[in-house]
Amino acid sequence: MTTSTSHDTLQKFIFDNAAVRGEFVEISDTWREIQSRHAYPPAVKTVLGEMVAAAALLSANLKFNGAIIMQIHGDGPVRLHDDRCDSELRLRATAKLAEGAQIADDASLTALLNASGKGRFVITLDPLDKMPGQQPYQGIVPLDGESMATVIENYMLRSEQLDTRLWLGADDQVSRGLLLQKLPRHSGQDDQSKQSSEAEDLETWNRAVMLASTLKQPELLGTDIQTLMNRLFWEETIRVFDPAHPRFHCSCTREKVGNMLKILGRAEVESALEDLGHLGINCDFCGKHYEFDRVDCAQLFASDTPVETLIAASGVKH
Ligand SMILES: [Zn+2]
């Protein structure tokens, strides 16, 4: 099913006899592709790369066919928007920098995204096959934490009531992460065996978190996930699943770009046409170029014309 040559890997595992699961992810080909169309300052690379790893880690446990979309609406110089990973681990990401922003190499997440404490983390769960009238689920929480890992841990605890820990790192070459999660025990066991299972889960959870907490950034960035897994959990009995392979994919279409122009509004579009004669729009994620001339734009704003019809029409024209 995978058509790209990506070597990127997501490896799920569970601890034997305990409701504790984990995932390692290593994204290099896809991560380099995401960076290839932008010159991000180092601090932005780190935050964006960590978000990419986190999106892949969370998407791997989606219980529906669809996508996770993460956005950070900050009040600092940087905005991370529409970073998306679907249940097939196809992902895309981009960061927007305020014009003229000076960003220190070691700028913290707070300095980049939450300068006056008004930053928001928005996570959207978007099923592909929605029921009629079904809206995507969207959770919006304050940007609560000094690192991407903490922001997501806090979100998971608040919204999903799941104990989750993440270790994330990214540089030019790789975005790598580890997730541990303690799952709830289902009912159906008698009280006593449930209690003893829960005690065992807690013990395994504490031990796993302690082992993973020995992982420092240079080791996380410089070591492949197989070695990391052996090094951290060699004394544990863990069951490893078949690896999955994240890869780059952009879901942009001419229709979506057209919708964006419609949202921008007729006055804005007409004034740009006045200046330029036509509109050329590059997708921020994949770099694909879309052209809209006067006729295209007129059709776009013609009342009651479904956007799909416009796409078909413009396809014939060119
Ligand atoms: Zn695109």
CSV table of C-alpha atoms and ligand atoms in Angstrom, one decimal:
chain,number,residue,atom,x,y,z
A,1,MET,CA,0.0,0.0,0.0
A,2,THR,CA,2.9,2.4,0.7
A,3,THR,CA,4.1,3.8,-2.5
A,4,SER,CA,6.9,6.1,-1.4
A,5,THR,CA,10.4,5.0,-0.6
A,6,SER,CA,10.2,6.5,2.9
A,7,HIS,CA,12.3,4.7,5.6
A,8,ASP,CA,10.3,6.5,8.3
A,9,THR,CA,9.1,4.1,10.9
A,10,LEU,CA,6.5,4.0,13.7
A,11,GLN,CA,6.9,1.1,16.1
A,12,LYS,CA,4.1,0.2,18.5
A,13,PHE,CA,4.7,-2.1,21.5
A,14,ILE,CA,2.9,-3.2,24.7
A,15,PHE,CA,4.2,-4.3,28.0
A,16,ASP,CA,3.3,-7.9,28.8
A,17,ASN,CA,0.7,-8.4,31.4
A,18,ALA,CA,0.1,-4.7,31.9
A,19,ALA,CA,-2.2,-2.1,30.3
A,20,VAL,CA,0.7,0.0,29.3
A,21,ARG,CA,1.5,0.7,25.7
A,22,GLY,CA,4.2,2.6,23.9
A,23,GLU,CA,5.3,3.8,20.5
A,24,PHE,CA,8.5,5.0,19.0
A,25,VAL,CA,8.5,7.1,15.9
A,26,GLU,CA,11.4,8.1,13.6
A,27,ILE,CA,10.7,10.5,10.8
A,28,SER,CA,13.5,11.6,8.5
A,29,ASP,CA,12.6,11.5,4.8
A,30,THR,CA,9.2,13.1,5.5
A,31,TRP,CA,10.7,15.6,7.9
A,32,ARG,CA,13.3,16.7,5.3
A,33,GLU,CA,10.6,17.0,2.7
A,34,ILE,CA,8.5,19.2,5.1
A,35,GLN,CA,11.5,21.5,5.7
A,36,SER,CA,12.6,21.6,2.0
A,37,ARG,CA,10.3,24.5,0.9
A,38,HIS,CA,11.0,26.8,3.9
A,39,ALA,CA,14.0,28.2,5.7
A,40,TYR,CA,13.0,27.8,9.3
A,41,PRO,CA,15.1,29.2,12.1
A,42,PRO,CA,16.5,26.4,14.3
A,43,ALA,CA,14.1,27.0,17.2
A,44,VAL,CA,11.1,26.8,14.9
A,45,LYS,CA,12.5,23.6,13.3
A,46,THR,CA,12.6,22.0,16.8
A,47,VAL,CA,9.0,22.9,17.7
A,48,LEU,CA,7.6,22.0,14.3
A,49,GLY,CA,9.6,18.7,14.2
A,50,GLU,CA,8.4,17.8,17.6
A,51,MET,CA,4.8,18.5,16.6
A,52,VAL,CA,5.2,16.3,13.6
A,53,ALA,CA,6.5,13.4,15.7
A,54,ALA,CA,3.6,14.0,18.2
A,55,ALA,CA,1.0,14.0,15.4
A,56,ALA,CA,2.2,10.7,14.1
A,57,LEU,CA,2.3,9.1,17.6
A,58,LEU,CA,-1.3,10.2,18.3
A,59,SER,CA,-2.6,9.3,14.8
A,60,ALA,CA,-1.4,5.8,15.2
A,61,ASN,CA,-4.1,5.2,17.8
A,62,LEU,CA,-7.0,6.8,15.9
A,63,LYS,CA,-10.1,4.6,16.3
A,64,PHE,CA,-11.6,5.9,13.0
A,65,ASN,CA,-10.5,6.4,9.5
A,66,GLY,CA,-9.5,10.1,9.3
A,67,ALA,CA,-7.0,12.6,10.5
A,68,ILE,CA,-5.7,14.5,13.5
A,69,ILE,CA,-5.1,18.1,12.8
A,70,MET,CA,-3.0,20.1,15.3
A,71,GLN,CA,-2.8,23.9,15.3
A,72,ILE,CA,-1.2,26.3,17.7
A,73,HIS,CA,-2.6,29.8,17.5
A,74,GLY,CA,0.1,31.7,19.4
A,75,ASP,CA,0.6,35.3,20.2
A,76,GLY,CA,4.3,35.1,19.6
A,77,PRO,CA,6.1,35.4,16.3
A,78,VAL,CA,5.2,31.9,15.1
A,79,ARG,CA,2.1,30.0,14.3
A,80,LEU,CA,1.8,26.3,13.6
A,81,HIS,CA,-1.2,25.6,11.5
A,82,ASP,CA,-3.0,22.6,10.1
A,83,ASP,CA,-0.3,20.1,10.9
A,84,ARG,CA,-2.1,17.0,9.9
A,85,CYS,CA,-1.6,13.3,10.1
A,86,ASP,CA,-4.1,10.7,9.1
A,87,SER,CA,-4.8,7.1,10.1
A,88,GLU,CA,-2.5,5.9,7.3
A,89,LEU,CA,0.3,8.1,8.8
A,90,ARG,CA,0.4,10.4,5.9
A,91,LEU,CA,1.4,13.8,7.2
A,92,ARG,CA,2.1,17.4,6.3
A,93,ALA,CA,3.1,20.4,8.4
A,94,THR,CA,4.1,24.0,8.1
A,95,ALA,CA,4.9,27.0,10.4
A,96,LYS,CA,4.2,30.6,9.7
A,97,LEU,CA,6.5,33.3,10.9
A,98,ALA,CA,5.4,36.9,11.6
A,99,GLU,CA,6.9,39.3,9.1
A,100,GLY,CA,10.4,40.5,10.2
A,101,ALA,CA,10.4,38.2,13.2
A,102,GLN,CA,13.8,37.9,14.9
A,103,ILE,CA,14.0,34.4,16.4
A,104,ALA,CA,16.8,33.4,18.7
A,105,ASP,CA,18.4,30.0,18.0
A,106,ASP,CA,17.5,28.9,21.5
A,107,ALA,CA,14.0,30.5,21.7
A,108,SER,CA,11.7,28.5,24.0
A,109,LEU,CA,8.2,27.3,23.0
A,110,THR,CA,6.8,30.0,25.2
A,111,ALA,CA,8.8,32.8,23.5
A,112,LEU,CA,7.8,31.5,20.0
A,113,LEU,CA,4.2,30.7,20.6
A,114,ASN,CA,2.9,32.0,23.8
A,115,ALA,CA,4.6,35.3,24.5
A,116,SER,CA,1.6,36.9,26.4
A,117,GLY,CA,0.1,33.6,27.7
A,118,LYS,CA,-2.8,33.7,25.2
A,119,GLY,CA,-1.6,30.8,23.0
A,120,ARG,CA,-4.1,28.1,22.2
A,121,PHE,CA,-3.6,24.5,21.2
A,122,VAL,CA,-6.3,23.2,18.9
A,123,ILE,CA,-6.7,19.6,18.1
A,124,THR,CA,-9.2,18.4,15.6
A,125,LEU,CA,-10.3,14.8,15.0
A,126,ASP,CA,-11.6,14.7,11.5
A,127,PRO,CA,-13.3,11.4,10.4
A,128,LEU,CA,-13.1,10.8,6.6
A,129,ASP,CA,-16.5,9.2,6.3
A,130,LYS,CA,-18.6,11.6,8.3
A,131,MET,CA,-22.3,10.9,8.9
A,132,PRO,CA,-24.6,13.6,7.4
A,133,GLY,CA,-24.3,16.7,9.5
A,134,GLN,CA,-21.5,15.3,11.6
A,135,GLN,CA,-18.9,17.9,12.5
A,136,PRO,CA,-15.3,17.1,13.2
A,137,TYR,CA,-14.5,17.0,16.9
A,138,GLN,CA,-12.4,20.0,18.0
A,139,GLY,CA,-10.7,20.5,21.3
A,140,ILE,CA,-9.2,23.9,22.2
A,141,VAL,CA,-7.1,24.2,25.3
A,142,PRO,CA,-4.7,26.8,26.6
A,143,LEU,CA,-1.1,26.3,25.5
A,144,ASP,CA,-0.3,24.8,28.9
A,145,GLY,CA,3.4,23.7,29.1
A,146,GLU,CA,6.9,24.7,28.4
A,147,SER,CA,7.5,22.0,25.8
A,148,MET,CA,5.5,20.4,23.0
A,149,ALA,CA,5.6,17.1,25.0
A,150,THR,CA,4.0,18.8,28.1
A,151,VAL,CA,1.4,20.6,26.0
A,152,ILE,CA,0.2,17.3,24.6
A,153,GLU,CA,0.5,15.4,27.9
A,154,ASN,CA,-1.7,18.0,29.5
A,155,TYR,CA,-4.2,17.8,26.6
A,156,MET,CA,-4.4,14.0,26.8
A,157,LEU,CA,-5.0,14.1,30.5
A,158,ARG,CA,-7.7,16.7,30.3
A,159,SER,CA,-9.6,15.6,27.3
A,160,GLU,CA,-9.0,11.9,27.1
A,161,GLN,CA,-8.4,11.2,30.8
A,162,LEU,CA,-5.3,9.1,29.7
A,163,ASP,CA,-2.0,9.2,31.5
A,164,THR,CA,0.4,9.8,28.6
A,165,ARG,CA,4.1,10.8,28.5
A,166,LEU,CA,6.0,11.9,25.5
A,167,TRP,CA,9.7,12.4,24.8
A,168,LEU,CA,10.2,14.4,21.6
A,169,GLY,CA,13.2,15.8,19.7
A,170,ALA,CA,13.9,17.2,16.2
A,171,ASP,CA,16.9,18.6,14.4
A,172,ASP,CA,17.6,19.2,10.6
A,173,GLN,CA,17.7,15.5,9.9
A,174,VAL,CA,15.2,13.7,12.1
A,175,SER,CA,12.2,14.1,14.2
A,176,ARG,CA,12.0,11.3,16.8
A,177,GLY,CA,9.7,10.5,19.6
A,178,LEU,CA,8.5,8.1,22.2
A,179,LEU,CA,5.1,7.8,23.7
A,180,LEU,CA,4.0,5.8,26.7
A,181,GLN,CA,0.4,5.5,27.7
A,182,LYS,CA,-1.4,3.9,30.6
A,183,LEU,CA,-4.7,2.4,29.5
A,184,PRO,CA,-7.8,2.0,31.7
A,185,ARG,CA,-8.7,-1.5,32.8
A,186,HIS,CA,-12.1,-2.6,31.4
A,187,SER,CA,-14.7,-3.8,33.8
A,188,GLY,CA,-15.7,-7.5,33.7
A,189,GLN,CA,-13.1,-8.6,36.2
A,190,ASP,CA,-14.1,-9.2,39.8
A,191,ASP,CA,-13.0,-6.4,42.1
A,192,GLN,CA,-10.1,-8.2,43.6
A,193,SER,CA,-8.4,-9.2,40.4
A,194,LYS,CA,-9.2,-5.8,38.9
A,195,GLN,CA,-7.4,-4.2,41.9
A,196,SER,CA,-4.4,-6.4,41.5
A,197,SER,CA,-4.2,-5.8,37.8
A,198,GLU,CA,-4.4,-2.1,38.4
A,199,ALA,CA,-1.6,-2.3,40.9
A,200,GLU,CA,0.5,-4.2,38.4
A,201,ASP,CA,-0.3,-1.7,35.7
A,202,LEU,CA,0.8,1.2,37.9
A,203,GLU,CA,4.0,-0.5,38.8
A,204,THR,CA,4.9,-1.2,35.2
A,205,TRP,CA,3.8,2.4,34.2
A,206,ASN,CA,6.1,3.9,36.9
A,207,ARG,CA,9.0,1.8,35.9
A,208,ALA,CA,8.6,2.5,32.1
A,209,VAL,CA,8.3,6.2,32.7
A,210,MET,CA,11.4,6.1,35.0
A,211,LEU,CA,13.4,4.2,32.3
A,212,ALA,CA,12.2,6.5,29.5
A,213,SER,CA,13.0,9.6,31.6
A,214,THR,CA,16.7,8.7,31.5
A,215,LEU,CA,16.6,9.6,27.8
A,216,LYS,CA,18.3,12.9,27.1
A,217,GLN,CA,17.9,14.9,23.9
A,218,PRO,CA,21.3,14.1,22.3
A,219,GLU,CA,20.6,10.4,22.8
A,220,LEU,CA,17.1,10.6,21.4
A,221,LEU,CA,18.3,12.6,18.4
A,222,GLY,CA,21.4,10.4,17.7
A,223,THR,CA,20.0,6.9,18.2
A,224,ASP,CA,17.8,4.8,16.0
A,225,ILE,CA,14.6,3.6,17.5
A,226,GLN,CA,15.5,-0.1,17.6
A,227,THR,CA,18.6,0.7,19.6
A,228,LEU,CA,16.7,3.0,21.9
A,229,MET,CA,14.1,0.4,22.5
A,230,ASN,CA,16.7,-2.2,23.4
A,231,ARG,CA,18.7,0.2,25.5
A,232,LEU,CA,15.7,1.5,27.6
A,233,PHE,CA,13.6,-1.6,27.9
A,234,TRP,CA,16.0,-4.6,27.7
A,235,GLU,CA,14.9,-5.9,31.0
A,236,GLU,CA,11.2,-5.7,30.2
A,237,THR,CA,9.0,-8.2,28.5
A,238,ILE,CA,7.4,-6.3,25.7
A,239,ARG,CA,5.5,-7.3,22.6
A,240,VAL,CA,6.4,-5.5,19.4
A,241,PHE,CA,3.9,-5.0,16.5
A,242,ASP,CA,4.7,-4.8,12.8
A,243,PRO,CA,6.1,-1.4,12.1
A,244,ALA,CA,4.1,1.3,10.1
A,245,HIS,CA,5.6,3.9,7.8
A,246,PRO,CA,4.7,7.6,8.0
A,247,ARG,CA,5.1,9.5,4.8
A,248,PHE,CA,4.5,12.9,3.3
A,249,HIS,CA,1.2,13.7,1.8
A,250,CYS,CA,-0.6,16.9,1.1
A,251,SER,CA,-4.3,17.0,0.7
A,252,CYS,CA,-4.5,20.4,-1.1
A,253,THR,CA,-6.8,20.6,-4.1
A,254,ARG,CA,-7.8,23.4,-6.5
A,255,GLU,CA,-11.2,23.2,-4.9
A,256,LYS,CA,-9.8,24.0,-1.5
A,257,VAL,CA,-7.7,26.9,-2.8
A,258,GLY,CA,-10.8,28.2,-4.5
A,259,ASN,CA,-12.8,28.0,-1.3
A,260,MET,CA,-10.0,29.9,0.5
A,261,LEU,CA,-10.3,32.7,-2.1
A,262,LYS,CA,-14.1,32.7,-1.5
A,263,ILE,CA,-13.5,33.0,2.2
A,264,LEU,CA,-11.1,35.9,1.5
A,265,GLY,CA,-14.0,37.7,-0.2
A,266,ARG,CA,-14.8,39.1,-3.6
A,267,ALA,CA,-13.5,42.6,-2.8
A,268,GLU,CA,-10.1,41.4,-1.7
A,269,VAL,CA,-9.7,39.0,-4.7
A,270,GLU,CA,-10.8,41.7,-7.2
A,271,SER,CA,-8.4,44.2,-5.9
A,272,ALA,CA,-5.5,41.6,-6.2
A,273,LEU,CA,-6.6,40.8,-9.7
A,274,GLU,CA,-6.6,44.6,-10.5
A,275,ASP,CA,-2.9,44.7,-9.4
A,276,LEU,CA,-1.7,41.4,-10.8
A,277,GLY,CA,-4.0,40.4,-13.6
A,278,HIS,CA,-4.2,36.8,-12.2
A,279,LEU,CA,-3.6,35.1,-8.9
A,280,GLY,CA,-0.9,32.6,-8.3
A,281,ILE,CA,-1.1,30.7,-5.1
A,282,ASN,CA,1.5,28.2,-3.8
A,283,CYS,CA,0.5,25.6,-1.2
A,284,ASP,CA,2.4,26.2,2.0
A,285,PHE,CA,2.7,22.5,2.6
A,286,CYS,CA,3.7,20.9,-0.7
A,287,GLY,CA,4.6,23.9,-2.9
A,288,LYS,CA,2.1,23.0,-5.6
A,289,HIS,CA,1.2,26.1,-7.7
A,290,TYR,CA,-2.4,27.1,-8.4
A,291,GLU,CA,-3.4,29.8,-10.9
A,292,PHE,CA,-6.7,31.7,-11.0
A,293,ASP,CA,-7.3,34.2,-13.7
A,294,ARG,CA,-10.2,36.7,-14.0
A,295,VAL,CA,-12.6,34.1,-15.5
A,296,ASP,CA,-11.8,31.6,-12.8
A,297,CYS,CA,-12.4,34.2,-10.1
A,298,ALA,CA,-15.6,35.4,-11.7
A,299,GLN,CA,-16.9,31.8,-11.8
A,300,LEU,CA,-15.8,31.3,-8.2
A,301,PHE,CA,-18.0,34.1,-7.0
A,302,ALA,CA,-20.9,33.4,-9.4
A,303,SER,CA,-23.9,32.7,-7.1
A,304,ASP,CA,-25.0,29.2,-6.5
A,305,THR,CA,-22.3,27.6,-8.6
A,306,PRO,CA,-20.9,24.6,-6.8
A,307,VAL,CA,-17.2,24.8,-6.5
A,308,GLU,CA,-16.8,21.3,-7.9
A,309,THR,CA,-18.4,22.5,-11.2
A,310,LEU,CA,-15.9,25.3,-11.3
A,311,ILE,CA,-13.0,22.9,-10.9
A,312,ALA,CA,-14.3,20.7,-13.8
A,313,ALA,CA,-14.8,23.8,-15.9
A,314,SER,CA,-11.4,25.2,-15.3
A,315,GLY,CA,-9.9,21.8,-16.0
A,316,VAL,CA,-11.4,21.8,-19.5
A,317,LYS,CA,-10.3,25.3,-20.2
A,318,HIS,CA,-6.6,24.7,-19.6
B,1,ZN,ZN,-0.4,21.1,-1.0
